[in-house]
JSON list of C-alpha atoms in Angstrom, two decimals:
[
{"chain": "A", "resi": 1, "resn": "MET", "atom": "CA", "xyz": [-26.47, 76.97, -18.58]},
{"chain": "A", "resi": 2, "resn": "THR", "atom": "CA", "xyz": [-28.53, 77.01, -15.43]},
{"chain": "A", "resi": 3, "resn": "LYS", "atom": "CA", "xyz": [-30.08, 74.14, -13.52]},
{"chain": "A", "resi": 4, "resn": "GLU", "atom": "CA", "xyz": [-33.56, 75.39, -14.49]},
{"chain": "A", "resi": 5, "resn": "ILE", "atom": "CA", "xyz": [-32.70, 75.49, -18.21]},
{"chain": "A", "resi": 6, "resn": "LEU", "atom": "CA", "xyz": [-31.18, 71.99, -18.06]},
{"chain": "A", "resi": 7, "resn": "PHE", "atom": "CA", "xyz": [-34.26, 70.61, -16.27]},
{"chain": "A", "resi": 8, "resn": "ASN", "atom": "CA", "xyz": [-36.52, 72.29, -18.85]},
{"chain": "A", "resi": 9, "resn": "ILE", "atom": "CA", "xyz": [-34.53, 70.75, -21.74]},
{"chain": "A", "resi": 10, "resn": "ILE", "atom": "CA", "xyz": [-34.70, 67.28, -20.15]},
{"chain": "A", "resi": 11, "resn": "GLU", "atom": "CA", "xyz": [-38.46, 67.69, -19.56]},
{"chain": "A", "resi": 12, "resn": "LYS", "atom": "CA", "xyz": [-39.05, 68.75, -23.19]},
{"chain": "A", "resi": 13, "resn": "LEU", "atom": "CA", "xyz": [-37.01, 65.77, -24.43]},
{"chain": "A", "resi": 14, "resn": "ASP", "atom": "CA", "xyz": [-39.06, 63.45, -22.22]},
{"chain": "A", "resi": 15, "resn": "GLN", "atom": "CA", "xyz": [-42.28, 64.92, -23.66]},
{"chain": "A", "resi": 16, "resn": "ILE", "atom": "CA", "xyz": [-41.28, 64.06, -27.23]},
{"chain": "A", "resi": 17, "resn": "GLY", "atom": "CA", "xyz": [-40.16, 60.54, -26.33]},
{"chain": "A", "resi": 18, "resn": "PHE", "atom": "CA", "xyz": [-36.43, 60.92, -25.65]},
{"chain": "A", "resi": 19, "resn": "LYS", "atom": "CA", "xyz": [-35.54, 59.69, -22.18]},
{"chain": "A", "resi": 20, "resn": "THR", "atom": "CA", "xyz": [-32.42, 61.50, -20.99]},
{"chain": "A", "resi": 21, "resn": "ILE", "atom": "CA", "xyz": [-30.05, 59.23, -19.10]},
{"chain": "A", "resi": 22, "resn": "CYS", "atom": "CA", "xyz": [-26.93, 61.42, -19.04]},
{"chain": "A", "resi": 23, "resn": "SER", "atom": "CA", "xyz": [-25.69, 64.93, -19.62]},
{"chain": "A", "resi": 24, "resn": "VAL", "atom": "CA", "xyz": [-22.32, 65.79, -21.18]},
{"chain": "A", "resi": 25, "resn": "SER", "atom": "CA", "xyz": [-20.37, 69.04, -21.15]},
{"chain": "A", "resi": 26, "resn": "ASN", "atom": "CA", "xyz": [-16.85, 70.38, -21.00]},
{"chain": "A", "resi": 27, "resn": "SER", "atom": "CA", "xyz": [-15.29, 71.83, -17.86]},
{"chain": "A", "resi": 28, "resn": "GLY", "atom": "CA", "xyz": [-15.80, 75.47, -18.77]},
{"chain": "A", "resi": 29, "resn": "GLY", "atom": "CA", "xyz": [-16.54, 77.98, -16.01]},
{"chain": "A", "resi": 30, "resn": "GLY", "atom": "CA", "xyz": [-20.29, 78.11, -16.66]},
{"chain": "A", "resi": 31, "resn": "ASN", "atom": "CA", "xyz": [-20.52, 74.34, -16.58]},
{"chain": "A", "resi": 32, "resn": "VAL", "atom": "CA", "xyz": [-18.56, 74.12, -13.33]},
{"chain": "A", "resi": 33, "resn": "GLY", "atom": "CA", "xyz": [-21.14, 76.51, -11.88]},
{"chain": "A", "resi": 34, "resn": "LEU", "atom": "CA", "xyz": [-23.87, 74.17, -13.11]},
{"chain": "A", "resi": 35, "resn": "TRP", "atom": "CA", "xyz": [-22.13, 71.21, -11.44]},
{"chain": "A", "resi": 36, "resn": "LYS", "atom": "CA", "xyz": [-22.11, 73.09, -8.14]},
{"chain": "A", "resi": 37, "resn": "SER", "atom": "CA", "xyz": [-25.82, 73.94, -8.41]},
{"chain": "A", "resi": 38, "resn": "LEU", "atom": "CA", "xyz": [-26.56, 70.26, -9.18]},
{"chain": "A", "resi": 39, "resn": "ASP", "atom": "CA", "xyz": [-24.29, 69.20, -6.29]},
{"chain": "A", "resi": 40, "resn": "ILE", "atom": "CA", "xyz": [-22.31, 66.86, -8.55]},
{"chain": "A", "resi": 41, "resn": "SER", "atom": "CA", "xyz": [-18.60, 66.05, -8.59]},
{"chain": "A", "resi": 42, "resn": "TYR", "atom": "CA", "xyz": [-16.26, 63.44, -9.98]},
{"chain": "A", "resi": 43, "resn": "GLU", "atom": "CA", "xyz": [-16.97, 61.38, -6.85]},
{"chain": "A", "resi": 44, "resn": "ASN", "atom": "CA", "xyz": [-20.75, 61.88, -7.13]},
{"chain": "A", "resi": 45, "resn": "PRO", "atom": "CA", "xyz": [-21.65, 62.32, -10.84]},
{"chain": "A", "resi": 46, "resn": "VAL", "atom": "CA", "xyz": [-25.42, 61.77, -10.47]},
{"chain": "A", "resi": 47, "resn": "PHE", "atom": "CA", "xyz": [-28.14, 64.40, -10.05]},
{"chain": "A", "resi": 48, "resn": "SER", "atom": "CA", "xyz": [-31.91, 64.13, -9.71]},
{"chain": "A", "resi": 49, "resn": "ILE", "atom": "CA", "xyz": [-34.43, 65.98, -11.85]},
{"chain": "A", "resi": 50, "resn": "PRO", "atom": "CA", "xyz": [-37.70, 67.26, -10.34]},
{"chain": "A", "resi": 51, "resn": "ASN", "atom": "CA", "xyz": [-39.61, 64.02, -11.11]},
{"chain": "A", "resi": 52, "resn": "GLY", "atom": "CA", "xyz": [-37.02, 62.11, -9.01]},
{"chain": "A", "resi": 53, "resn": "ARG", "atom": "CA", "xyz": [-35.26, 60.35, -11.89]},
{"chain": "A", "resi": 54, "resn": "GLU", "atom": "CA", "xyz": [-31.47, 60.28, -11.65]},
{"chain": "A", "resi": 55, "resn": "ILE", "atom": "CA", "xyz": [-29.29, 61.53, -14.50]},
{"chain": "A", "resi": 56, "resn": "LEU", "atom": "CA", "xyz": [-25.60, 60.68, -14.88]},
{"chain": "A", "resi": 57, "resn": "TYR", "atom": "CA", "xyz": [-23.25, 63.55, -15.62]},
{"chain": "A", "resi": 58, "resn": "VAL", "atom": "CA", "xyz": [-20.36, 62.64, -17.97]},
{"chain": "A", "resi": 59, "resn": "PRO", "atom": "CA", "xyz": [-17.44, 65.05, -18.46]},
{"chain": "A", "resi": 60, "resn": "ASP", "atom": "CA", "xyz": [-16.28, 65.51, -22.04]},
{"chain": "A", "resi": 61, "resn": "ALA", "atom": "CA", "xyz": [-13.26, 63.17, -22.52]},
{"chain": "A", "resi": 62, "resn": "PRO", "atom": "CA", "xyz": [-11.36, 65.20, -25.16]},
{"chain": "A", "resi": 63, "resn": "HIS", "atom": "CA", "xyz": [-11.66, 68.28, -22.96]},
{"chain": "A", "resi": 64, "resn": "ILE", "atom": "CA", "xyz": [-10.30, 66.34, -19.98]},
{"chain": "A", "resi": 65, "resn": "LEU", "atom": "CA", "xyz": [-7.37, 65.14, -22.12]},
{"chain": "A", "resi": 66, "resn": "LYS", "atom": "CA", "xyz": [-6.48, 68.75, -23.00]},
{"chain": "A", "resi": 67, "resn": "LEU", "atom": "CA", "xyz": [-6.82, 69.86, -19.37]},
{"chain": "A", "resi": 68, "resn": "VAL", "atom": "CA", "xyz": [-4.50, 67.08, -18.17]},
{"chain": "A", "resi": 69, "resn": "ARG", "atom": "CA", "xyz": [-1.98, 68.09, -20.84]},
{"chain": "A", "resi": 70, "resn": "ASN", "atom": "CA", "xyz": [-2.23, 71.77, -19.84]},
{"chain": "A", "resi": 71, "resn": "TRP", "atom": "CA", "xyz": [-1.78, 70.92, -16.17]},
{"chain": "A", "resi": 72, "resn": "LEU", "atom": "CA", "xyz": [1.28, 68.77, -16.89]},
{"chain": "A", "resi": 73, "resn": "LEU", "atom": "CA", "xyz": [2.86, 71.49, -19.06]},
{"chain": "A", "resi": 74, "resn": "ASP", "atom": "CA", "xyz": [2.00, 74.43, -16.80]},
{"chain": "A", "resi": 75, "resn": "THR", "atom": "CA", "xyz": [2.67, 73.09, -13.31]},
{"chain": "A", "resi": 76, "resn": "GLY", "atom": "CA", "xyz": [3.19, 69.34, -13.29]},
{"chain": "A", "resi": 77, "resn": "PHE", "atom": "CA", "xyz": [1.55, 67.25, -10.59]},
{"chain": "A", "resi": 78, "resn": "GLN", "atom": "CA", "xyz": [2.13, 64.48, -8.12]},
{"chain": "A", "resi": 79, "resn": "TYR", "atom": "CA", "xyz": [2.16, 60.91, -9.37]},
{"chain": "A", "resi": 80, "resn": "ASN", "atom": "CA", "xyz": [3.53, 57.93, -7.41]},
{"chain": "A", "resi": 81, "resn": "ASP", "atom": "CA", "xyz": [4.90, 60.19, -4.66]},
{"chain": "A", "resi": 82, "resn": "GLN", "atom": "CA", "xyz": [6.83, 62.33, -7.14]},
{"chain": "A", "resi": 83, "resn": "ILE", "atom": "CA", "xyz": [6.13, 65.56, -9.00]},
{"chain": "A", "resi": 84, "resn": "ILE", "atom": "CA", "xyz": [6.08, 64.76, -12.71]},
{"chain": "A", "resi": 85, "resn": "ASN", "atom": "CA", "xyz": [6.53, 67.56, -15.23]},
{"chain": "A", "resi": 86, "resn": "LYS", "atom": "CA", "xyz": [7.43, 68.33, -18.84]},
{"chain": "A", "resi": 87, "resn": "LYS", "atom": "CA", "xyz": [11.24, 68.41, -18.36]},
{"chain": "A", "resi": 88, "resn": "PRO", "atom": "CA", "xyz": [11.84, 64.83, -19.59]},
{"chain": "A", "resi": 89, "resn": "LEU", "atom": "CA", "xyz": [9.67, 65.59, -22.62]},
{"chain": "A", "resi": 90, "resn": "GLU", "atom": "CA", "xyz": [11.73, 68.68, -23.41]},
{"chain": "A", "resi": 91, "resn": "SER", "atom": "CA", "xyz": [14.89, 66.57, -23.15]},
{"chain": "A", "resi": 92, "resn": "LEU", "atom": "CA", "xyz": [13.34, 63.88, -25.34]},
{"chain": "A", "resi": 93, "resn": "ILE", "atom": "CA", "xyz": [12.45, 66.37, -28.08]},
{"chain": "A", "resi": 94, "resn": "ASN", "atom": "CA", "xyz": [15.92, 67.92, -27.96]},
{"chain": "A", "resi": 95, "resn": "THR", "atom": "CA", "xyz": [17.57, 64.48, -28.04]},
{"chain": "A", "resi": 96, "resn": "THR", "atom": "CA", "xyz": [15.45, 62.98, -30.80]},
{"chain": "A", "resi": 97, "resn": "SER", "atom": "CA", "xyz": [14.89, 65.95, -33.12]},
{"chain": "A", "resi": 98, "resn": "THR", "atom": "CA", "xyz": [16.39, 64.30, -36.18]},
{"chain": "A", "resi": 99, "resn": "GLU", "atom": "CA", "xyz": [14.94, 63.14, -39.46]},
{"chain": "A", "resi": 100, "resn": "HIS", "atom": "CA", "xyz": [14.62, 59.58, -38.12]},
{"chain": "A", "resi": 101, "resn": "SER", "atom": "CA", "xyz": [13.21, 60.35, -34.69]},
{"chain": "A", "resi": 102, "resn": "ILE", "atom": "CA", "xyz": [11.58, 57.55, -32.68]},
{"chain": "A", "resi": 103, "resn": "CYS", "atom": "CA", "xyz": [8.81, 59.99, -31.82]},
{"chain": "A", "resi": 104, "resn": "HIS", "atom": "CA", "xyz": [8.50, 61.75, -35.18]},
{"chain": "A", "resi": 105, "resn": "LYS", "atom": "CA", "xyz": [5.11, 63.32, -34.41]},
{"chain": "A", "resi": 106, "resn": "LEU", "atom": "CA", "xyz": [6.36, 65.01, -31.26]},
{"chain": "A", "resi": 107, "resn": "SER", "atom": "CA", "xyz": [7.74, 68.55, -31.56]},
{"chain": "A", "resi": 108, "resn": "ALA", "atom": "CA", "xyz": [8.32, 71.62, -29.43]},
{"chain": "A", "resi": 109, "resn": "ASP", "atom": "CA", "xyz": [4.80, 72.72, -30.44]},
{"chain": "A", "resi": 110, "resn": "HIS", "atom": "CA", "xyz": [3.41, 69.95, -28.25]},
{"chain": "A", "resi": 111, "resn": "LEU", "atom": "CA", "xyz": [5.05, 71.54, -25.19]},
{"chain": "A", "resi": 112, "resn": "THR", "atom": "CA", "xyz": [4.71, 75.23, -25.99]},
{"chain": "A", "resi": 113, "resn": "CYS", "atom": "CA", "xyz": [1.15, 75.21, -27.28]},
{"chain": "A", "resi": 114, "resn": "GLU", "atom": "CA", "xyz": [-0.54, 78.51, -26.44]},
{"chain": "A", "resi": 115, "resn": "GLY", "atom": "CA", "xyz": [-3.79, 80.21, -27.32]},
{"chain": "A", "resi": 116, "resn": "PRO", "atom": "CA", "xyz": [-5.75, 78.35, -30.03]},
{"chain": "A", "resi": 117, "resn": "GLN", "atom": "CA", "xyz": [-3.14, 75.54, -30.07]},
{"chain": "A", "resi": 118, "resn": "ARG", "atom": "CA", "xyz": [-4.38, 74.52, -26.60]},
{"chain": "A", "resi": 119, "resn": "GLU", "atom": "CA", "xyz": [-7.75, 73.67, -28.13]},
{"chain": "A", "resi": 120, "resn": "LYS", "atom": "CA", "xyz": [-6.33, 71.01, -30.46]},
{"chain": "A", "resi": 121, "resn": "VAL", "atom": "CA", "xyz": [-7.07, 67.52, -29.23]},
{"chain": "A", "resi": 122, "resn": "ARG", "atom": "CA", "xyz": [-4.53, 66.12, -31.69]},
{"chain": "A", "resi": 123, "resn": "LEU", "atom": "CA", "xyz": [-1.57, 67.74, -29.90]},
{"chain": "A", "resi": 124, "resn": "ALA", "atom": "CA", "xyz": [-2.70, 66.39, -26.54]},
{"chain": "A", "resi": 125, "resn": "SER", "atom": "CA", "xyz": [-3.39, 62.94, -28.00]},
{"chain": "A", "resi": 126, "resn": "GLN", "atom": "CA", "xyz": [0.02, 62.75, -29.67]},
{"chain": "A", "resi": 127, "resn": "LEU", "atom": "CA", "xyz": [1.76, 63.90, -26.49]},
{"chain": "A", "resi": 128, "resn": "PHE", "atom": "CA", "xyz": [-0.05, 61.25, -24.41]},
{"chain": "A", "resi": 129, "resn": "SER", "atom": "CA", "xyz": [0.73, 58.41, -26.84]},
{"chain": "A", "resi": 130, "resn": "HIS", "atom": "CA", "xyz": [2.24, 54.96, -26.49]},
{"chain": "A", "resi": 131, "resn": "THR", "atom": "CA", "xyz": [5.02, 56.17, -28.80]},
{"chain": "A", "resi": 132, "resn": "THR", "atom": "CA", "xyz": [5.94, 59.00, -26.42]},
{"chain": "A", "resi": 133, "resn": "SER", "atom": "CA", "xyz": [5.81, 56.70, -23.40]},
{"chain": "A", "resi": 134, "resn": "THR", "atom": "CA", "xyz": [8.04, 54.12, -25.09]},
{"chain": "A", "resi": 135, "resn": "ALA", "atom": "CA", "xyz": [10.46, 56.76, -26.41]},
{"chain": "A", "resi": 136, "resn": "LEU", "atom": "CA", "xyz": [10.98, 58.12, -22.88]},
{"chain": "A", "resi": 137, "resn": "LEU", "atom": "CA", "xyz": [11.95, 54.66, -21.63]},
{"chain": "A", "resi": 138, "resn": "HIS", "atom": "CA", "xyz": [14.06, 53.88, -24.69]},
{"chain": "A", "resi": 139, "resn": "CYS", "atom": "CA", "xyz": [16.03, 57.13, -24.42]},
{"chain": "A", "resi": 140, "resn": "HIS", "atom": "CA", "xyz": [16.27, 57.34, -20.64]},
{"chain": "A", "resi": 141, "resn": "ASN", "atom": "CA", "xyz": [20.08, 56.97, -20.71]},
{"chain": "A", "resi": 142, "resn": "LYS", "atom": "CA", "xyz": [20.43, 59.92, -23.12]},
{"chain": "A", "resi": 143, "resn": "LEU", "atom": "CA", "xyz": [18.08, 62.20, -21.20]},
{"chain": "A", "resi": 144, "resn": "LYS", "atom": "CA", "xyz": [19.55, 64.40, -18.49]},
{"chain": "A", "resi": 145, "resn": "GLU", "atom": "CA", "xyz": [16.70, 63.74, -16.08]},
{"chain": "A", "resi": 146, "resn": "ASP", "atom": "CA", "xyz": [16.11, 61.57, -13.03]},
{"chain": "A", "resi": 147, "resn": "THR", "atom": "CA", "xyz": [15.40, 57.95, -14.08]},
{"chain": "A", "resi": 148, "resn": "LYS", "atom": "CA", "xyz": [12.51, 57.67, -11.60]},
{"chain": "A", "resi": 149, "resn": "LEU", "atom": "CA", "xyz": [10.95, 60.85, -13.03]},
{"chain": "A", "resi": 150, "resn": "ILE", "atom": "CA", "xyz": [11.24, 59.45, -16.56]},
{"chain": "A", "resi": 151, "resn": "GLU", "atom": "CA", "xyz": [9.69, 56.12, -15.53]},
{"chain": "A", "resi": 152, "resn": "ASN", "atom": "CA", "xyz": [6.82, 57.80, -13.66]},
{"chain": "A", "resi": 153, "resn": "LEU", "atom": "CA", "xyz": [6.13, 60.19, -16.53]},
{"chain": "A", "resi": 154, "resn": "SER", "atom": "CA", "xyz": [6.24, 57.31, -19.03]},
{"chain": "A", "resi": 155, "resn": "ASN", "atom": "CA", "xyz": [3.82, 55.26, -16.90]},
{"chain": "A", "resi": 156, "resn": "PHE", "atom": "CA", "xyz": [1.48, 58.20, -16.52]},
{"chain": "A", "resi": 157, "resn": "ILE", "atom": "CA", "xyz": [1.50, 58.91, -20.27]},
{"chain": "A", "resi": 158, "resn": "GLU", "atom": "CA", "xyz": [0.73, 55.24, -20.94]},
{"chain": "A", "resi": 159, "resn": "LEU", "atom": "CA", "xyz": [-2.21, 55.34, -18.50]},
{"chain": "A", "resi": 160, "resn": "VAL", "atom": "CA", "xyz": [-3.65, 58.44, -20.18]},
{"chain": "A", "resi": 161, "resn": "ASN", "atom": "CA", "xyz": [-3.08, 56.89, -23.61]},
{"chain": "A", "resi": 162, "resn": "ASN", "atom": "CA", "xyz": [-4.91, 53.71, -22.64]},
{"chain": "A", "resi": 163, "resn": "TRP", "atom": "CA", "xyz": [-7.82, 55.64, -21.14]},
{"chain": "A", "resi": 164, "resn": "HIS", "atom": "CA", "xyz": [-8.19, 57.97, -24.12]},
{"chain": "A", "resi": 165, "resn": "HIS", "atom": "CA", "xyz": [-7.89, 55.26, -26.77]},
{"chain": "A", "resi": 166, "resn": "ARG", "atom": "CA", "xyz": [-10.52, 53.14, -25.06]},
{"chain": "A", "resi": 167, "resn": "ARG", "atom": "CA", "xyz": [-12.88, 56.06, -25.55]},
{"chain": "A", "resi": 168, "resn": "TYR", "atom": "CA", "xyz": [-11.61, 57.12, -29.01]},
{"chain": "A", "resi": 169, "resn": "PRO", "atom": "CA", "xyz": [-9.65, 54.36, -30.80]},
{"chain": "A", "resi": 170, "resn": "PRO", "atom": "CA", "xyz": [-6.87, 55.58, -33.12]},
{"chain": "A", "resi": 171, "resn": "GLY", "atom": "CA", "xyz": [-8.12, 56.09, -36.66]},
{"chain": "A", "resi": 172, "resn": "GLU", "atom": "CA", "xyz": [-11.76, 56.29, -35.58]},
{"chain": "A", "resi": 173, "resn": "ARG", "atom": "CA", "xyz": [-13.54, 58.83, -37.73]},
{"chain": "A", "resi": 174, "resn": "ARG", "atom": "CA", "xyz": [-15.01, 61.74, -35.80]},
{"chain": "A", "resi": 175, "resn": "SER", "atom": "CA", "xyz": [-17.25, 64.45, -37.15]},
{"chain": "A", "resi": 176, "resn": "GLY", "atom": "CA", "xyz": [-15.52, 67.80, -36.92]},
{"chain": "A", "resi": 177, "resn": "GLY", "atom": "CA", "xyz": [-12.05, 66.43, -37.70]},
{"chain": "A", "resi": 178, "resn": "MET", "atom": "CA", "xyz": [-9.17, 65.43, -35.43]},
{"chain": "A", "resi": 179, "resn": "ASP", "atom": "CA", "xyz": [-8.40, 68.98, -34.29]},
{"chain": "A", "resi": 180, "resn": "GLU", "atom": "CA", "xyz": [-11.92, 69.69, -33.13]},
{"chain": "A", "resi": 181, "resn": "GLU", "atom": "CA", "xyz": [-14.05, 68.18, -30.45]},
{"chain": "A", "resi": 182, "resn": "PRO", "atom": "CA", "xyz": [-15.82, 65.03, -31.64]},
{"chain": "A", "resi": 183, "resn": "GLY", "atom": "CA", "xyz": [-19.40, 65.42, -32.77]},
{"chain": "A", "resi": 184, "resn": "TYR", "atom": "CA", "xyz": [-22.16, 63.92, -30.73]},
{"chain": "A", "resi": 185, "resn": "GLU", "atom": "CA", "xyz": [-24.72, 61.76, -32.42]},
{"chain": "A", "resi": 186, "resn": "ALA", "atom": "CA", "xyz": [-28.11, 60.58, -31.20]},
{"chain": "A", "resi": 187, "resn": "ILE", "atom": "CA", "xyz": [-28.20, 57.05, -29.87]},
{"chain": "A", "resi": 188, "resn": "PRO", "atom": "CA", "xyz": [-30.88, 55.04, -31.74]}
]
Protein backbone atom coordinates (compact mmCIF):
# COMPACT_ATOMS: atom_id res chain seq x y z
CA MET A 1 0.00 0.00 0.00
CA THR A 2 1.31 3.43 -0.88
CA LYS A 3 0.25 6.82 0.41
CA GLU A 4 -1.15 7.67 -3.04
CA ILE A 5 -3.28 4.50 -3.18
CA LEU A 6 -4.59 5.10 0.35
CA PHE A 7 -5.50 8.73 -0.47
CA ASN A 8 -7.23 7.56 -3.67
CA ILE A 9 -9.28 4.96 -1.73
CA ILE A 10 -10.30 7.56 0.88
CA GLU A 11 -11.26 10.02 -1.89
CA LYS A 12 -13.38 7.38 -3.69
CA LEU A 13 -15.12 6.48 -0.42
CA ASP A 14 -15.85 10.17 0.20
CA GLN A 15 -17.34 10.46 -3.31
CA ILE A 16 -19.86 7.69 -2.64
CA GLY A 17 -20.85 9.06 0.76
CA PHE A 18 -18.57 7.20 3.18
CA LYS A 19 -16.54 9.62 5.28
CA THR A 20 -13.33 7.91 6.36
CA ILE A 21 -12.36 8.75 9.92
CA CYS A 22 -9.70 6.10 10.54
CA SER A 23 -7.49 3.58 8.82
CA VAL A 24 -6.61 0.16 10.26
CA SER A 25 -3.84 -2.25 9.32
CA ASN A 26 -1.45 -4.75 10.82
CA SER A 27 2.23 -4.02 11.44
CA GLY A 28 3.54 -5.80 8.36
CA GLY A 29 6.60 -4.41 6.58
CA GLY A 30 4.63 -2.71 3.80
CA ASN A 31 2.35 -1.03 6.30
CA VAL A 32 5.28 0.20 8.38
CA GLY A 33 6.59 1.79 5.18
CA LEU A 34 3.21 3.45 4.74
CA TRP A 35 3.34 4.79 8.31
CA LYS A 36 6.72 6.35 7.59
CA SER A 37 5.46 8.01 4.39
CA LEU A 38 2.44 9.36 6.33
CA ASP A 39 4.76 10.48 9.16
CA ILE A 40 2.67 8.64 11.76
CA SER A 41 3.75 6.76 14.87
CA TYR A 42 2.25 5.43 18.08
CA GLU A 43 2.88 8.87 19.59
CA ASN A 44 1.37 10.70 16.59
CA PRO A 45 -1.29 8.44 15.01
CA VAL A 46 -2.97 11.12 12.86
CA PHE A 47 -2.29 11.98 9.22
CA SER A 48 -3.83 14.54 6.87
CA ILE A 49 -5.27 13.78 3.46
CA PRO A 50 -4.88 16.26 0.57
CA ASN A 51 -8.13 18.12 1.40
CA GLY A 52 -6.72 18.83 4.90
CA ARG A 53 -8.98 16.47 6.83
CA GLU A 54 -7.24 14.43 9.53
CA ILE A 55 -7.53 10.65 9.65
CA LEU A 56 -6.72 8.55 12.72
CA TYR A 57 -4.53 5.51 12.19
CA VAL A 58 -5.44 2.51 14.39
CA PRO A 59 -3.10 -0.50 14.62
CA ASP A 60 -4.79 -3.89 14.46
CA ALA A 61 -5.21 -5.07 18.10
CA PRO A 62 -5.01 -8.86 17.50
CA HIS A 63 -1.81 -8.35 15.52
CA ILE A 64 -0.34 -6.28 18.35
CA LEU A 65 -1.26 -9.03 20.83
CA LYS A 66 0.64 -11.60 18.75
CA LEU A 67 3.64 -9.28 18.38
CA VAL A 68 3.81 -8.69 22.14
CA ARG A 69 3.65 -12.46 22.69
CA ASN A 70 6.41 -13.06 20.12
CA TRP A 71 8.61 -10.40 21.67
CA LEU A 72 8.15 -11.85 25.16
CA LEU A 73 8.95 -15.38 23.95
CA ASP A 74 11.86 -14.45 21.70
CA THR A 75 13.75 -11.84 23.72
CA GLY A 76 11.77 -10.66 26.72
CA PHE A 77 11.69 -6.95 27.54
CA GLN A 78 11.99 -4.46 30.33
CA TYR A 79 9.04 -3.94 32.63
CA ASN A 80 9.20 -2.19 36.03
CA ASP A 81 13.01 -1.94 35.86
CA GLN A 82 13.40 -5.68 35.25
CA ILE A 83 13.73 -7.86 32.17
CA ILE A 84 10.69 -10.13 32.03
CA ASN A 85 10.82 -13.28 29.92
CA LYS A 86 9.18 -16.67 29.36
CA LYS A 87 11.18 -18.59 32.01
CA PRO A 88 8.48 -18.40 34.72
CA LEU A 89 5.93 -19.56 32.15
CA GLU A 90 8.09 -22.55 31.25
CA SER A 91 8.38 -23.39 34.96
CA LEU A 92 4.62 -22.96 35.40
CA ILE A 93 3.84 -25.36 32.54
CA ASN A 94 6.32 -27.93 33.86
CA THR A 95 4.93 -27.60 37.41
CA THR A 96 1.25 -27.71 36.51
CA SER A 97 1.17 -30.19 33.62
CA THR A 98 -1.26 -32.59 35.27
CA GLU A 99 -4.80 -33.59 34.50
CA HIS A 100 -6.13 -31.04 37.03
CA SER A 101 -3.93 -28.10 36.13
CA ILE A 102 -4.90 -24.62 37.34
CA CYS A 103 -4.05 -23.34 33.86
CA HIS A 104 -5.44 -26.23 31.82
CA LYS A 105 -5.43 -24.32 28.51
CA LEU A 106 -1.74 -23.50 28.75
CA SER A 107 0.73 -25.92 27.15
CA ALA A 108 4.25 -25.97 25.77
CA ASP A 109 2.70 -25.05 22.39
CA HIS A 110 1.98 -21.59 23.78
CA LEU A 111 5.71 -21.02 24.33
CA THR A 112 7.20 -22.84 21.36
CA CYS A 113 4.79 -21.66 18.69
CA GLU A 114 6.58 -21.38 15.36
CA GLY A 115 5.60 -20.77 11.77
CA PRO A 116 1.81 -20.79 11.25
CA GLN A 117 1.24 -21.24 15.01
CA ARG A 118 2.48 -17.65 15.50
CA GLU A 119 -0.51 -16.42 13.50
CA LYS A 120 -3.06 -17.86 15.94
CA VAL A 121 -4.60 -15.17 18.10
CA ARG A 122 -6.03 -17.84 20.39
CA LEU A 123 -2.58 -18.96 21.61
CA ALA A 124 -1.56 -15.38 22.38
CA SER A 125 -4.89 -14.65 24.07
CA GLN A 126 -4.69 -17.76 26.26
CA LEU A 127 -1.10 -16.99 27.21
CA PHE A 128 -2.01 -13.41 28.20
CA SER A 129 -5.01 -14.46 30.30
CA HIS A 130 -6.17 -13.74 33.83
CA THR A 131 -5.85 -17.48 34.48
CA THR A 132 -2.16 -17.45 33.55
CA SER A 133 -1.50 -14.33 35.61
CA THR A 134 -3.23 -15.82 38.66
CA ALA A 135 -1.54 -19.22 38.23
CA LEU A 136 1.90 -17.57 38.27
CA LEU A 137 1.12 -15.88 41.59
CA HIS A 138 -0.53 -18.98 43.04
CA CYS A 139 2.41 -21.23 42.16
CA HIS A 140 5.23 -18.78 42.85
CA ASN A 141 6.59 -20.92 45.72
CA LYS A 142 6.83 -23.99 43.46
CA LEU A 143 8.49 -22.16 40.58
CA LYS A 144 12.27 -21.98 40.53
CA GLU A 145 12.31 -18.34 39.46
CA ASP A 146 12.86 -14.98 41.12
CA THR A 147 9.71 -13.88 42.99
CA LYS A 148 10.01 -10.32 41.64
CA LEU A 149 10.25 -11.67 38.08
CA ILE A 150 7.12 -13.78 38.63
CA GLU A 151 5.20 -10.82 40.09
CA ASN A 152 6.25 -8.49 37.27
CA LEU A 153 5.40 -11.05 34.60
CA SER A 154 2.03 -11.74 36.26
CA ASN A 155 1.25 -8.01 36.42
CA PHE A 156 2.25 -7.53 32.80
CA ILE A 157 0.11 -10.47 31.65
CA GLU A 158 -2.85 -9.04 33.59
CA LEU A 159 -2.37 -5.62 31.92
CA VAL A 160 -2.31 -7.19 28.45
CA ASN A 161 -5.32 -9.34 29.32
CA ASN A 162 -7.32 -6.32 30.48
CA TRP A 163 -6.39 -4.32 27.38
CA HIS A 164 -7.21 -7.13 24.96
CA HIS A 165 -10.50 -8.10 26.60
CA ARG A 166 -11.71 -4.51 26.58
CA ARG A 167 -11.33 -4.62 22.82
CA TYR A 168 -12.53 -8.24 22.34
CA PRO A 169 -14.54 -9.56 25.30
CA PRO A 170 -14.23 -13.32 25.94
CA GLY A 171 -16.89 -15.28 24.09
CA GLU A 172 -17.58 -12.47 21.64
CA ARG A 173 -18.32 -13.94 18.25
CA ARG A 174 -15.90 -12.87 15.53
CA SER A 175 -16.18 -13.58 11.85
CA GLY A 176 -13.30 -15.76 10.72
CA GLY A 177 -13.17 -17.80 13.94
CA MET A 178 -10.98 -17.50 17.02
CA ASP A 179 -7.77 -18.55 15.26
CA GLU A 180 -8.06 -15.94 12.54
CA GLU A 181 -8.02 -12.19 12.61
CA PRO A 182 -11.46 -10.75 13.40
CA GLY A 183 -13.52 -9.61 10.47
CA TYR A 184 -14.19 -5.94 9.98
CA GLU A 185 -17.71 -4.79 9.44
CA ALA A 186 -19.02 -1.47 8.16
CA ILE A 187 -20.24 0.92 10.81
CA PRO A 188 -23.84 1.97 10.05
